Each structure stands twice: as structure tokens, then as C-alpha cells.
């Protein structure tokens, strides 16, 4: 029929099979194939029923998001047209559901007269996560089958639910085991034989219409939980239209009105951008998609400290054995105990069973000897951030690791090429920069050295998915993508503080903007000594003397953040709430006095501009130097590693939304101030993009 949909018959049953990798996205080509299959079945008098089936991986993962906003999205037959055609069909249509059945995929199944599913198929209408709502009738049909309460829970929450949970509901007519296609055909034959009336969801009524008072209460809760996002509220309102509207078609019109509004919202634009950006980050320019990967069956981790422990957890949680090496038994025991405690917390929360805990812990081989690394496929170093220590580790590894083993460093900022040069196999060396806490944070910067082999890079990108990380490739530079930009952001925050804002005002402004944590709270959490070490390293390398700043004084006073009970804020024992501290305010006042700075009142809007545009400007330099392949890769780093708000979509997307001419103008304003940091000069790439009248793409 077409490339993605095939048409076959088994006696009086027509079978339309969808096979568009990876998950049967309902793009124009697949829709066309389904449409022509349906026409064929309708026009063949020998056909009495139709079965629609996908692949084991997916019935359908939903609309093809890359078509959003393009002419292809409205190319006939649209999803709505197909659903209407199926629902109106005089011949029964059975959806045979396996794997993902999400979004438009589930709406599509709801247009069928009957649905049979494998118990482990995953059903859901997750559109809310893209800042929109199910616009193919999902908000009208689902409540008619599951009731208002359940539909709201599923649509507003964007939940993915296993099919087995819908046993004995009207959503699924049958849960089947084994051969799905044969079961669906048998079901279709039974329907035909028994002359069962066709079940059109649109003809049903919502079974549990709530009172106005209940409705008002529930809406209030949704509004409160949604915070600034409009989508959950519109999802709720659209579900309500399923029983408030005079007719089913009027409800559909209301659904369409609401989704049209949502499509225009900046939040939805940012969320859809992020969705596409995540997928783009996995593609490495110049790397063949079918490149042969190295086999990773066993992993080694060096250093069982903060990062080594978390890194180990990622692999054992994914079922990969880890050899964990330390220099002293005491450090090894401490590291293992921390891993154990972390898993115990998960057990207490009911996220892990005792058996899973035991299985994970059994996958660790603790050791004090490099000899145990002989058969390991990937070794990740997470020792102190000191080039001499790294040199000793990599030289030892070079002598012991098997040929072809991948050697990785978790360094936050050190030069990967220099580290690779400690070995005779620089092609096998790269950076795997996890973020703290490494077992929680989703971001992984994969640092490609000048000599890193393509298959090493590709293997690590694939491995990242296995351990549930979002990987972004970075080139080699001080701090890679994330920390290099962060240094400029922190400089901007420090400047604001020196000039008149207190840490709590700066943090408050950025948190109101949407960041999980402002820069001072984040520094207190990460440990101020890390940034201090970096500043000292850069100061030592600077040709001109670098004067200490308040951040240095704080560290000199032994205030390293939460871990020492005080940093930019003070902390009460066992608590993490930041309490503004007069000692810090005194230090800031002293700094202003010593530098002849007259404190000025700073608006929150200026705080946002300076901190954000500092990030954008450095991001543009990173792009120009090809440290990052795409602006969207930078955004993925910030969204997943630095608590950047999803509805803003990352700093580069934010810059596009604000408009690059404004960004450049403000940077020029800041650069023109007396004594301004030269880094405020707009990056040449930014200036060129403005001249060409385009944004980051
Ligand atoms: P840490 O001090 O908590 O742990 C380092 C561990 O390495 C210690 O347990 C130490 O005993 C062990 N170690 C030191 N020398 C060793 C050697 N020669 N052989 C074996 N073990 C040795 O430090 P950390 O915070 O886990 O940082 C480790 C690395 O990860 C550093 O390069 C750091 O820059 C990087 N990193 C840290 C963070 C973070 O937020 N802490 C984030 C990303 C990356």
C-alpha cells in the first residue's frame, strides 16, 4: 500500500498493519497509508471487518511532532478525518494494541469500534507534557469510556498506564495474551458472527457527571497545581466540555478551540521545542547512524566518593556489573555504605523491593587493586579534581585495561586531551561528565577529545540511554558547555551583588522566573570550594593579578555551603532552608566600601536580564567554537543539568523568544558601563545573527 502501512486479508477480515519506525508516529505518509487501506476495505464487499495493528514496540506513539505547524500536519487525511471515517464505518474496526499507544495513537484507537490489547501495552494521553491537549477527540471520548474522574486524572496528569489496569473497563474490550493479531482477528470474527452492534464512543454519555460545586473545587486544585502552565487547566476544561456541551460535535469544537489557544502559548512552544531538542541531541553530526558499537558488559569506576558512588548506581540499576576501586578500604566501605543508604531510601519510598536492592548491591565488586580491571569494557575515573592524580590514574589504566576498553574521566573542567595524552590510546579516551547527584541528575555531557574515536563516542551515547541519561556531546574547553557558561552566569550574579543586590534578592528573582534554585543557593548546595578552586586555577594562569571577590572571602572563612552549615546563607543543623546571614551582608558591605562602590537599587528584571544574557552570550561563543553542535544542545544541558525551567526552554530558546536584537542591545549597554567586564561584549556570532535577521536554530 505505502511504505509504512500494508493491507492484507484473512478471509473476510482486512488487516491494516502500521510499521513506521520507531513508534508509528502518525505523520502524513502513514496516515495516507491507513486512509487508503480503509477505503480498500470499505469498497471490497467480501470484507466484513477491519483489524488495525502496529508493531510489538508500538500501536502508535502519537502524532508526528516534527510536522506540527507545517503543511504536512493538515495534509488529508488528518488524524481527525481518519478517526471520523473509522467511527462512521459500517464495518466493525478493531484496534489491536501492543507497546505504546499514546496521544494521537490512543485517540486513533478510540475512533475504532473495539479495542483489544496485550496486558503490557502502555496507554496514555500525555499531550499536557508538551503544553497542549489531546486534540483528536481524546478529551471527549475518554470520559465517555472511563468517566470524568479517571479521564481527568489521566489527561491532566499525562499518565502512561499499563493496559492491564483497564481490564473490565469500557476502554478495552479484551485483554489478550500471545498472538495479538490472531486474537484480534478472532475477536473481529466473533463480532461479525454475533452481529454485535458497532460501539461508537461518541454515542455514549459520561457516566459520572459531577455537581457544579465538585467541579469548581476540582478546577481550583488543577489551577493551583498547574502554577503558571495553562495546559493542565485547558485539559480539565476540555474534559468538562464532554458533558457540558449540547452535542458531541460541540464538545469537539470546544476541544479544538482550546488546543488552538494552547498552541500559541510560549510554554507550549518551549515544551515542544525541548521535545525535539532532546531527540536532536542524540544525533551527532558526521557520525554514521549504523556505526558498529563497542560491547559494554562490565564497567569500572575509580573513586567511591560523591560522584563515583552515584555513577556506580546508574550502572548497577541498569543491570551492569561494576568494579569499584578506591585507594583505601575505609574510603571503599564509606562509598559502599552511601550507595546502600541511597537504595534503602528508595526502598522506604516503595520504589525498590528488597530483591532488587540485593540484586543491585550484588553487582558491585569492591576492590583496592587495578588487577580487577583486566576484563572491564569501560572505566570511569572519578577521583579528586587534580591533574597530577588523574595522570597517575590514566597511566596506570593504560598499562592494565584490555585493548579497546573505553577510558573516561568525570572531570568537571580539566582538559580531556591532556588526560588522553597520558595514555598510548587517546582514541579510547573521552569525558563522561555526570552531574551531582549522579544517580539522580539526567544530564550527561559526553566530552569528545581531539582524538576520541567515533565508535567510542557512539557507544557512550547509546550507553547513556541505557542508564536513562540525556547525553549531549561537548567539545573540550574549560568547563565544557554547562560549567563554562555557568562561570559567566555566576560572574553576572556576583557583579549584581557587588553593585547593590543581596544574594537572597538575586536568588528570589531567578526563582520567580522559574529556576529551581538561584545561583547562590545552587552554589551552597554544590559546594563553594569547587568554584573557588576553579577561580584560583584561572587566577594563577592569568597574566594580570586577579583581585579576590566576596565569593573568595566566604571560602576563606571556611564557609563551603550546606556541607559546612554555612556559605552564602547559614543552615540550621539537619535542615536545608537557606537563612540570610548578617555576616555575609557585612562582607558584601566591606567589599563595596573597599572598592568605592555606591550601592544602587537593582530591579528584579535587571537581574534576569544580566544573568540570562551572560549565559546566552557565552552560549553563542560555545557555538561559534563548535564546542556544542547546536543551540538546542546547550538548552538540553541547561534544562537537565541546571534546573532551568521547561516552560522557558533553555537560555538559547529564551534568547530567541526575547529577540536577539534586544539581547545584543542590552549586552552592548552592559559592556559600555565604566569598568565593565570585557565578557559583556556581544559574541560575534550574536551580532552576525542579528545582522542577518535570524535567531539561533
Ligand atoms: P570526592 O572527593 O567526593 O571523591 C573522590 C574519591 O576519589 C575519594 O573517595 C578518594 O578517596 C578517591 N580517590 C582519590 N584518589 C584516588 C586514586 N588515585 N585512586 C582511587 N581513588 C582515588 O570527589 P567528587 O566530588 O566525587 O569528584 C570526583 C570527580 O568528579 C572530580 O574530577 C570532580 O571534578 C568531578 N565532578 C564532581 C562533581 C560534584 O558536584 N561533586 C560534579 C561533576 C564532576
Tab-separated table of N, CA and C and ligand atoms in Angstrom, residues 302-308 325-327 331 370 381-385 389-390 392-393 410-412 433-436 526 530, ligand 1:
chain	number	residue	atom	x	y	z
A	302	UNK	N	36.516	4.426	39.237
A	302	UNK	CA	37.638	4.714	40.138
A	302	UNK	C	37.267	5.888	41.025
A	303	UNK	N	37.274	5.645	42.331
A	303	UNK	CA	36.867	6.677	43.291
A	303	UNK	C	35.439	6.415	43.725
A	304	UNK	N	35.255	6.180	45.030
A	304	UNK	CA	33.900	5.895	45.531
A	304	UNK	C	33.378	7.079	46.340
A	305	UNK	N	33.746	8.292	45.897
A	305	UNK	CA	33.295	9.493	46.591
A	305	UNK	C	31.914	9.922	46.119
A	306	UNK	N	31.644	11.221	46.233
A	306	UNK	CA	30.335	11.766	45.866
A	306	UNK	C	29.921	11.297	44.472
A	307	UNK	N	30.807	11.469	43.493
A	307	UNK	CA	30.424	11.166	42.117
A	307	UNK	C	30.559	9.676	41.793
A	308	UNK	N	31.676	9.070	42.222
A	308	UNK	CA	31.891	7.657	41.900
A	308	UNK	C	30.754	6.778	42.389
A	325	UNK	N	36.755	0.855	42.471
A	325	UNK	CA	38.107	0.885	43.044
A	325	UNK	C	38.349	2.131	43.901
A	326	UNK	N	39.000	1.919	45.024
A	326	UNK	CA	39.425	3.028	45.891
A	326	UNK	C	40.868	2.790	46.308
A	327	UNK	N	41.454	3.806	46.938
A	327	UNK	CA	42.834	3.642	47.397
A	327	UNK	C	42.875	2.986	48.777
A	331	UNK	N	37.746	4.224	52.611
A	331	UNK	CA	37.019	5.025	51.610
A	331	UNK	C	36.050	4.137	50.831
A	370	UNK	N	43.957	-2.573	40.858
A	370	UNK	CA	43.713	-2.349	39.432
A	370	UNK	C	43.650	-3.663	38.655
A	381	UNK	N	36.803	7.317	35.570
A	381	UNK	CA	37.602	7.854	36.684
A	381	UNK	C	36.827	8.985	37.345
A	382	UNK	N	36.687	8.907	38.678
A	382	UNK	CA	36.021	9.979	39.438
A	382	UNK	C	36.823	10.260	40.699
A	383	UNK	N	38.133	10.535	40.514
A	383	UNK	CA	38.997	10.836	41.664
A	383	UNK	C	39.074	12.357	41.832
A	384	UNK	N	39.920	12.818	42.746
A	384	UNK	CA	39.997	14.256	43.011
A	384	UNK	C	40.256	15.052	41.735
A	385	UNK	N	39.742	16.279	41.715
A	385	UNK	CA	39.912	17.142	40.533
A	385	UNK	C	41.320	17.747	40.542
A	389	UNK	N	46.809	13.722	39.999
A	389	UNK	CA	46.159	12.464	40.406
A	389	UNK	C	45.586	11.782	39.161
A	390	UNK	N	44.984	12.566	38.270
A	390	UNK	CA	44.407	11.985	37.044
A	390	UNK	C	45.523	11.345	36.202
A	392	UNK	N	48.321	10.008	37.180
A	392	UNK	CA	48.739	8.733	37.768
A	392	UNK	C	47.695	7.645	37.447
A	393	UNK	N	46.414	7.994	37.567
A	393	UNK	CA	45.344	7.025	37.309
A	393	UNK	C	45.363	6.574	35.844
A	410	UNK	N	35.526	11.758	34.626
A	410	UNK	CA	34.348	12.528	35.035
A	410	UNK	C	34.752	13.956	35.417
A	411	UNK	N	35.921	14.385	34.987
A	411	UNK	CA	36.364	15.728	35.377
A	411	UNK	C	35.313	16.792	35.038
A	412	UNK	N	35.249	17.817	35.893
A	412	UNK	CA	34.278	18.893	35.671
A	412	UNK	C	34.809	19.916	34.677
A	433	UNK	N	30.915	13.383	31.750
A	433	UNK	CA	30.712	14.335	32.840
A	433	UNK	C	29.296	14.192	33.396
A	434	UNK	N	29.210	13.471	34.506
A	434	UNK	CA	27.929	13.300	35.198
A	434	UNK	C	27.699	14.516	36.084
A	435	UNK	N	26.455	14.720	36.460
A	435	UNK	CA	26.124	15.855	37.326
A	435	UNK	C	25.666	15.346	38.680
A	436	UNK	N	25.906	16.136	39.682
A	436	UNK	CA	25.645	15.701	41.053
A	436	UNK	C	24.203	16.001	41.478
A	526	UNK	N	26.098	22.849	45.837
A	526	UNK	CA	27.174	22.137	45.132
A	526	UNK	C	28.477	22.172	45.928
A	530	UNK	N	34.361	24.210	45.111
A	530	UNK	CA	34.595	23.789	43.715
A	530	UNK	C	34.859	25.027	42.843
B	1	LIG	P1	35.195	13.173	46.205
B	1	LIG	O1	36.285	13.840	46.932
B	1	LIG	O2	33.849	13.070	46.833
B	1	LIG	O3	35.605	11.710	45.791
B	1	LIG	C1	36.851	11.400	45.227
B	1	LIG	C2	37.187	9.979	45.633
B	1	LIG	O4	38.286	9.544	44.888
B	1	LIG	C3	37.552	9.828	47.110
B	1	LIG	O5	36.744	8.846	47.682
B	1	LIG	C4	39.024	9.427	47.082
B	1	LIG	O6	39.343	8.543	48.116
B	1	LIG	C5	39.131	8.771	45.738
B	1	LIG	N1	40.447	8.819	45.164
B	1	LIG	C6	41.332	9.835	45.168
B	1	LIG	N2	42.443	9.483	44.514
B	1	LIG	C7	42.265	8.238	44.077
B	1	LIG	C8	43.057	7.331	43.347
B	1	LIG	N3	44.269	7.650	42.912
B	1	LIG	N4	42.550	6.113	43.086
B	1	LIG	C9	41.335	5.768	43.511
B	1	LIG	N5	40.549	6.579	44.211
B	1	LIG	C10	41.009	7.803	44.498
B	1	LIG	O7	35.092	13.948	44.804
B	1	LIG	P2	33.866	14.010	43.812
B	1	LIG	O8	33.031	15.193	44.146
B	1	LIG	O9	33.237	12.691	43.708
B	1	LIG	O10	34.597	14.381	42.445
B	1	LIG	C11	35.252	13.405	41.664
B	1	LIG	C12	35.442	13.938	40.266
B	1	LIG	O11	34.166	14.244	39.712
B	1	LIG	C13	36.244	15.214	40.162
B	1	LIG	O12	37.001	15.188	38.986
B	1	LIG	C14	35.177	16.293	40.096
B	1	LIG	O13	35.614	17.457	39.471
B	1	LIG	C15	34.141	15.588	39.270
B	1	LIG	N6	32.785	16.098	39.424
B	1	LIG	C16	32.310	16.463	40.643
B	1	LIG	C17	31.018	16.944	40.758
B	1	LIG	C18	30.444	17.329	42.084
B	1	LIG	O14	29.442	18.082	42.114
B	1	LIG	N7	30.986	16.857	43.185
B	1	LIG	C19	30.204	17.035	39.611
B	1	LIG	C20	30.705	16.618	38.397
B	1	LIG	C21	32.003	16.142	38.310
